[in-house]
Amino acid sequence: MEQASYEKILLSRRGRVLTLTLNAPETLNATDAVLHEELSHVFVDAAADPDSDIIILTGAGRAFSAGGDVEAMQLSIDNPALFETVIFEAKRIIFSLLDCEKPIIAKVNGHAMGLGATIALFCDIIYAADHAKIGDPHVSVGFVAGDGGSVIWPQLIGFARAKEYLLTGRPLSAAQAAEIGLINRALPAAELDEAVDRLADELAAGATKAIRWTKVTINIALKQLAHSMMDTGLAYEAMSNLTDEHRDLVRAFREKAVKG
């Protein structure tokens, strides 16, 4: 696995632990076309990497990931055919996370929103800094939460709670997320790196094959669910890409960003 293959994901190693860092801090690691494409194959590459047994996923700078890039959204509004690529890559992101046999630890160093939250929640163990917020505000820009959020949130916190957060787009604090079981732990930011490294070392020192195959077994139900839902969810998301609501909300969001 070579750094040269990635523009916006930074690779680093510590023993048999591979860290993947979303590396676009100037945009809070929002998933523009480049990062979205790289995410669609990085977990495949990491799964095949011969020099690692454990994967840590984190973000550079203040955020884990702000989710979808609003300028990329505008491009899909202007040219809806581009959304076909988004759909293809979105499916690969989710299924490659589920198919990767190596344990993936999400180190949520800051806010994880939208697709950023979805990717974190599809990891195997999620530790977050206590100042981080986690949410899926797809509906806030007139989008269906079809790229994985509708799959994973109900599995972690139940249908009633998942509907409350997905239908309103409201975020939770990391502490709230840990309390209701959306993530594993919320920790002071100064303790996050050490806690994640300690967990990664514990897993790396364990029975590698037994750990991997236990993950594979647990993920069978999630994979079946994702296969039954992702096409429909992404089809509805593609439909919402064509709506006046989405167009107007994205325009308002962009205008607000320009005004600062």
PDB file of C-alpha atoms in Angstrom, residues 23-191:
ATOM      1  CA  ASN A  23      -6.047  14.762   5.123  1.00  0.00           C
ATOM      2  CA  ALA A  24      -7.968  17.800   3.898  1.00  0.00           C
ATOM      3  CA  PRO A  25      -8.068  19.881   7.093  1.00  0.00           C
ATOM      4  CA  GLU A  26      -8.766  23.125   5.231  1.00  0.00           C
ATOM      5  CA  THR A  27     -12.238  21.769   4.353  1.00  0.00           C
ATOM      6  CA  LEU A  28     -12.696  19.818   7.604  1.00  0.00           C
ATOM      7  CA  ASN A  29     -12.032  16.656   5.597  1.00  0.00           C
ATOM      8  CA  ALA A  30     -15.228  17.066   3.597  1.00  0.00           C
ATOM      9  CA  THR A  31     -15.635  14.399   0.935  1.00  0.00           C
ATOM     10  CA  ASP A  32     -15.095  16.106  -2.386  1.00  0.00           C
ATOM     11  CA  ALA A  33     -14.751  14.066  -5.587  1.00  0.00           C
ATOM     12  CA  VAL A  34     -11.107  13.213  -4.899  1.00  0.00           C
ATOM     13  CA  LEU A  35     -11.549  12.066  -1.296  1.00  0.00           C
ATOM     14  CA  HIS A  36     -14.789  10.226  -2.115  1.00  0.00           C
ATOM     15  CA  GLU A  37     -13.013   8.249  -4.838  1.00  0.00           C
ATOM     16  CA  GLU A  38     -10.064   7.478  -2.580  1.00  0.00           C
ATOM     17  CA  LEU A  39     -12.373   6.280   0.188  1.00  0.00           C
ATOM     18  CA  SER A  40     -13.966   3.896  -2.288  1.00  0.00           C
ATOM     19  CA  HIS A  41     -10.777   1.835  -2.531  1.00  0.00           C
ATOM     20  CA  VAL A  42      -8.637   2.631   0.520  1.00  0.00           C
ATOM     21  CA  PHE A  43     -10.225  -0.098   2.660  1.00  0.00           C
ATOM     22  CA  VAL A  44      -9.762  -2.635  -0.136  1.00  0.00           C
ATOM     23  CA  ASP A  45      -6.089  -1.662  -0.301  1.00  0.00           C
ATOM     24  CA  ALA A  46      -5.760  -1.726   3.500  1.00  0.00           C
ATOM     25  CA  ALA A  47      -7.376  -5.158   3.673  1.00  0.00           C
ATOM     26  CA  ALA A  48      -4.765  -6.492   1.244  1.00  0.00           C
ATOM     27  CA  ASP A  49      -1.832  -4.684   2.868  1.00  0.00           C
ATOM     28  CA  PRO A  50       0.643  -7.381   4.005  1.00  0.00           C
ATOM     29  CA  ASP A  51       2.301  -5.204   6.648  1.00  0.00           C
ATOM     30  CA  SER A  52      -0.647  -4.473   8.931  1.00  0.00           C
ATOM     31  CA  ASP A  53      -3.201  -6.281  11.075  1.00  0.00           C
ATOM     32  CA  ILE A  54      -5.065  -3.339  12.623  1.00  0.00           C
ATOM     33  CA  ILE A  55      -6.375  -0.160  10.984  1.00  0.00           C
ATOM     34  CA  ILE A  56      -7.020   3.201  12.642  1.00  0.00           C
ATOM     35  CA  LEU A  57      -9.111   5.760  10.770  1.00  0.00           C
ATOM     36  CA  THR A  58      -8.954   9.413  11.826  1.00  0.00           C
ATOM     37  CA  GLY A  59      -8.980  12.962  10.485  1.00  0.00           C
ATOM     38  CA  ALA A  60      -6.367  15.697  10.217  1.00  0.00           C
ATOM     39  CA  GLY A  61      -6.981  19.012  11.928  1.00  0.00           C
ATOM     40  CA  ARG A  62     -10.118  19.952  13.843  1.00  0.00           C
ATOM     41  CA  ALA A  63     -12.575  17.455  12.362  1.00  0.00           C
ATOM     42  CA  PHE A  64     -12.922  13.788  11.593  1.00  0.00           C
ATOM     43  CA  SER A  65     -15.010  14.637   8.521  1.00  0.00           C
ATOM     44  CA  ALA A  66     -17.632  17.268   7.798  1.00  0.00           C
ATOM     45  CA  GLY A  67     -19.313  14.892   5.343  1.00  0.00           C
ATOM     46  CA  GLY A  68     -20.291  15.744   1.801  1.00  0.00           C
ATOM     47  CA  ASP A  69     -18.602  18.721   0.185  1.00  0.00           C
ATOM     48  CA  VAL A  70     -21.205  21.339  -0.745  1.00  0.00           C
ATOM     49  CA  GLU A  71     -19.410  22.308  -3.960  1.00  0.00           C
ATOM     50  CA  ALA A  72     -19.460  18.676  -5.036  1.00  0.00           C
ATOM     51  CA  MET A  73     -23.194  18.663  -4.301  1.00  0.00           C
ATOM     52  CA  GLN A  74     -23.639  21.643  -6.602  1.00  0.00           C
ATOM     53  CA  LEU A  75     -21.779  19.837  -9.385  1.00  0.00           C
ATOM     54  CA  SER A  76     -24.224  16.920  -9.123  1.00  0.00           C
ATOM     55  CA  ILE A  77     -27.166  19.330  -9.165  1.00  0.00           C
ATOM     56  CA  ASP A  78     -25.816  20.968 -12.320  1.00  0.00           C
ATOM     57  CA  ASN A  79     -24.993  17.619 -13.948  1.00  0.00           C
ATOM     58  CA  PRO A  80     -27.111  14.815 -12.424  1.00  0.00           C
ATOM     59  CA  ALA A  81     -25.262  12.196 -14.478  1.00  0.00           C
ATOM     60  CA  LEU A  82     -22.319  12.698 -12.111  1.00  0.00           C
ATOM     61  CA  PHE A  83     -24.395  11.092  -9.383  1.00  0.00           C
ATOM     62  CA  GLU A  84     -23.919   7.707 -11.030  1.00  0.00           C
ATOM     63  CA  THR A  85     -20.272   7.860  -9.974  1.00  0.00           C
ATOM     64  CA  VAL A  86     -21.281   8.939  -6.467  1.00  0.00           C
ATOM     65  CA  ILE A  87     -23.580   5.907  -6.186  1.00  0.00           C
ATOM     66  CA  PHE A  88     -20.932   3.477  -7.414  1.00  0.00           C
ATOM     67  CA  GLU A  89     -18.323   4.844  -5.003  1.00  0.00           C
ATOM     68  CA  ALA A  90     -20.747   5.077  -2.064  1.00  0.00           C
ATOM     69  CA  LYS A  91     -21.553   1.388  -2.328  1.00  0.00           C
ATOM     70  CA  ARG A  92     -17.868   0.488  -2.520  1.00  0.00           C
ATOM     71  CA  ILE A  93     -17.116   2.561   0.595  1.00  0.00           C
ATOM     72  CA  ILE A  94     -19.697   0.762   2.718  1.00  0.00           C
ATOM     73  CA  PHE A  95     -19.101  -2.743   1.422  1.00  0.00           C
ATOM     74  CA  SER A  96     -15.321  -2.419   1.583  1.00  0.00           C
ATOM     75  CA  LEU A  97     -15.608  -1.369   5.232  1.00  0.00           C
ATOM     76  CA  LEU A  98     -17.749  -4.420   5.941  1.00  0.00           C
ATOM     77  CA  ASP A  99     -15.593  -6.783   3.871  1.00  0.00           C
ATOM     78  CA  CYS A 100     -12.266  -5.763   5.414  1.00  0.00           C
ATOM     79  CA  GLU A 101     -11.336  -8.567   7.805  1.00  0.00           C
ATOM     80  CA  LYS A 102      -8.909  -6.437   9.795  1.00  0.00           C
ATOM     81  CA  PRO A 103     -10.380  -4.575  12.789  1.00  0.00           C
ATOM     82  CA  ILE A 104     -10.924  -0.895  11.990  1.00  0.00           C
ATOM     83  CA  ILE A 105     -10.878   1.576  14.869  1.00  0.00           C
ATOM     84  CA  ALA A 106     -12.436   4.986  14.261  1.00  0.00           C
ATOM     85  CA  LYS A 107     -10.527   7.682  16.155  1.00  0.00           C
ATOM     86  CA  VAL A 108     -13.051  10.491  15.936  1.00  0.00           C
ATOM     87  CA  ASN A 109     -10.831  13.453  16.733  1.00  0.00           C
ATOM     88  CA  GLY A 110     -13.511  16.060  15.946  1.00  0.00           C
ATOM     89  CA  HIS A 111     -16.916  16.456  14.362  1.00  0.00           C
ATOM     90  CA  ALA A 112     -18.141  13.563  12.212  1.00  0.00           C
ATOM     91  CA  MET A 113     -21.119  14.583  10.103  1.00  0.00           C
ATOM     92  CA  GLY A 114     -23.092  13.018   7.257  1.00  0.00           C
ATOM     93  CA  LEU A 115     -20.953  10.568   5.334  1.00  0.00           C
ATOM     94  CA  GLY A 116     -18.200  11.225   7.873  1.00  0.00           C
ATOM     95  CA  ALA A 117     -20.453   9.887  10.622  1.00  0.00           C
ATOM     96  CA  THR A 118     -21.546   6.956   8.469  1.00  0.00           C
ATOM     97  CA  ILE A 119     -17.960   5.894   7.800  1.00  0.00           C
ATOM     98  CA  ALA A 120     -17.056   6.195  11.488  1.00  0.00           C
ATOM     99  CA  LEU A 121     -20.102   4.178  12.560  1.00  0.00           C
ATOM    100  CA  PHE A 122     -19.345   1.378  10.082  1.00  0.00           C
ATOM    101  CA  CYS A 123     -15.947   0.944  11.727  1.00  0.00           C
ATOM    102  CA  ASP A 124     -15.680  -1.827  14.299  1.00  0.00           C
ATOM    103  CA  ILE A 125     -14.881   0.203  17.399  1.00  0.00           C
ATOM    104  CA  ILE A 126     -15.450   3.955  17.701  1.00  0.00           C
ATOM    105  CA  TYR A 127     -13.626   6.159  20.206  1.00  0.00           C
ATOM    106  CA  ALA A 128     -14.322   9.898  20.067  1.00  0.00           C
ATOM    107  CA  ALA A 129     -12.957  13.058  21.637  1.00  0.00           C
ATOM    108  CA  ASP A 130     -15.576  14.371  24.033  1.00  0.00           C
ATOM    109  CA  HIS A 131     -15.834  17.716  22.218  1.00  0.00           C
ATOM    110  CA  ALA A 132     -16.809  16.014  18.948  1.00  0.00           C
ATOM    111  CA  LYS A 133     -20.323  16.053  17.555  1.00  0.00           C
ATOM    112  CA  ILE A 134     -21.759  13.210  15.515  1.00  0.00           C
ATOM    113  CA  GLY A 135     -24.740  13.613  13.220  1.00  0.00           C
ATOM    114  CA  ASP A 136     -26.260  12.865   9.852  1.00  0.00           C
ATOM    115  CA  PRO A 137     -27.767  16.101   8.484  1.00  0.00           C
ATOM    116  CA  HIS A 138     -28.593  14.817   5.003  1.00  0.00           C
ATOM    117  CA  VAL A 139     -32.156  16.093   5.355  1.00  0.00           C
ATOM    118  CA  SER A 140     -30.819  19.553   6.209  1.00  0.00           C
ATOM    119  CA  VAL A 141     -29.681  19.909   2.598  1.00  0.00           C
ATOM    120  CA  GLY A 142     -32.709  18.125   1.152  1.00  0.00           C
ATOM    121  CA  PHE A 143     -30.926  14.803   0.719  1.00  0.00           C
ATOM    122  CA  VAL A 144     -32.076  11.291   1.583  1.00  0.00           C
ATOM    123  CA  ALA A 145     -29.716   9.621   4.070  1.00  0.00           C
ATOM    124  CA  GLY A 146     -29.204   6.835   1.553  1.00  0.00           C
ATOM    125  CA  ASP A 147     -25.446   6.319   1.547  1.00  0.00           C
ATOM    126  CA  GLY A 148     -25.344   4.162   4.669  1.00  0.00           C
ATOM    127  CA  GLY A 149     -26.785   6.182   7.537  1.00  0.00           C
ATOM    128  CA  SER A 150     -30.195   4.547   7.250  1.00  0.00           C
ATOM    129  CA  VAL A 151     -28.502   1.164   7.490  1.00  0.00           C
ATOM    130  CA  ILE A 152     -26.210   1.639  10.472  1.00  0.00           C
ATOM    131  CA  TRP A 153     -27.940   4.074  12.856  1.00  0.00           C
ATOM    132  CA  PRO A 154     -30.938   1.808  13.653  1.00  0.00           C
ATOM    133  CA  GLN A 155     -28.613  -1.140  14.267  1.00  0.00           C
ATOM    134  CA  LEU A 156     -26.681   0.799  16.889  1.00  0.00           C
ATOM    135  CA  ILE A 157     -29.399   2.753  18.715  1.00  0.00           C
ATOM    136  CA  GLY A 158     -32.727   1.278  17.601  1.00  0.00           C
ATOM    137  CA  PHE A 159     -35.343   2.514  15.180  1.00  0.00           C
ATOM    138  CA  ALA A 160     -37.010   5.171  17.359  1.00  0.00           C
ATOM    139  CA  ARG A 161     -33.811   6.994  18.228  1.00  0.00           C
ATOM    140  CA  ALA A 162     -32.397   6.576  14.724  1.00  0.00           C
ATOM    141  CA  LYS A 163     -35.511   8.110  13.188  1.00  0.00           C
ATOM    142  CA  GLU A 164     -35.328  11.067  15.575  1.00  0.00           C
ATOM    143  CA  TYR A 165     -31.765  11.888  14.566  1.00  0.00           C
ATOM    144  CA  LEU A 166     -31.968  11.024  10.859  1.00  0.00           C
ATOM    145  CA  LEU A 167     -35.284  12.802  10.250  1.00  0.00           C
ATOM    146  CA  THR A 168     -34.201  15.975  12.054  1.00  0.00           C
ATOM    147  CA  GLY A 169     -30.506  15.947  11.193  1.00  0.00           C
ATOM    148  CA  ARG A 170     -29.706  16.929  14.773  1.00  0.00           C
ATOM    149  CA  PRO A 171     -26.201  16.067  15.984  1.00  0.00           C
ATOM    150  CA  LEU A 172     -25.261  14.456  19.283  1.00  0.00           C
ATOM    151  CA  SER A 173     -22.311  15.170  21.498  1.00  0.00           C
ATOM    152  CA  ALA A 174     -19.803  12.348  21.762  1.00  0.00           C
ATOM    153  CA  ALA A 175     -20.861  11.845  25.371  1.00  0.00           C
ATOM    154  CA  GLN A 176     -24.504  11.467  24.339  1.00  0.00           C
ATOM    155  CA  ALA A 177     -23.494   9.123  21.521  1.00  0.00           C
ATOM    156  CA  ALA A 178     -21.551   6.903  23.930  1.00  0.00           C
ATOM    157  CA  GLU A 179     -24.389   6.919  26.468  1.00  0.00           C
ATOM    158  CA  ILE A 180     -26.922   5.549  23.959  1.00  0.00           C
ATOM    159  CA  GLY A 181     -24.512   3.118  22.303  1.00  0.00           C
ATOM    160  CA  LEU A 182     -23.930   4.912  19.013  1.00  0.00           C
ATOM    161  CA  ILE A 183     -20.177   4.844  19.717  1.00  0.00           C
ATOM    162  CA  ASN A 184     -18.047   2.924  22.189  1.00  0.00           C
ATOM    163  CA  ARG A 185     -16.406   5.671  24.213  1.00  0.00           C
ATOM    164  CA  ALA A 186     -16.113   9.443  24.548  1.00  0.00           C
ATOM    165  CA  LEU A 187     -12.788  10.559  25.986  1.00  0.00           C
ATOM    166  CA  PRO A 188     -11.031  13.841  26.751  1.00  0.00           C
ATOM    167  CA  ALA A 189      -9.197  14.901  23.600  1.00  0.00           C
ATOM    168  CA  ALA A 190      -5.841  14.733  25.382  1.00  0.00           C
ATOM    169  CA  GLU A 191      -6.442  11.045  26.171  1.00  0.00           C
TER     170      GLU A 191
END
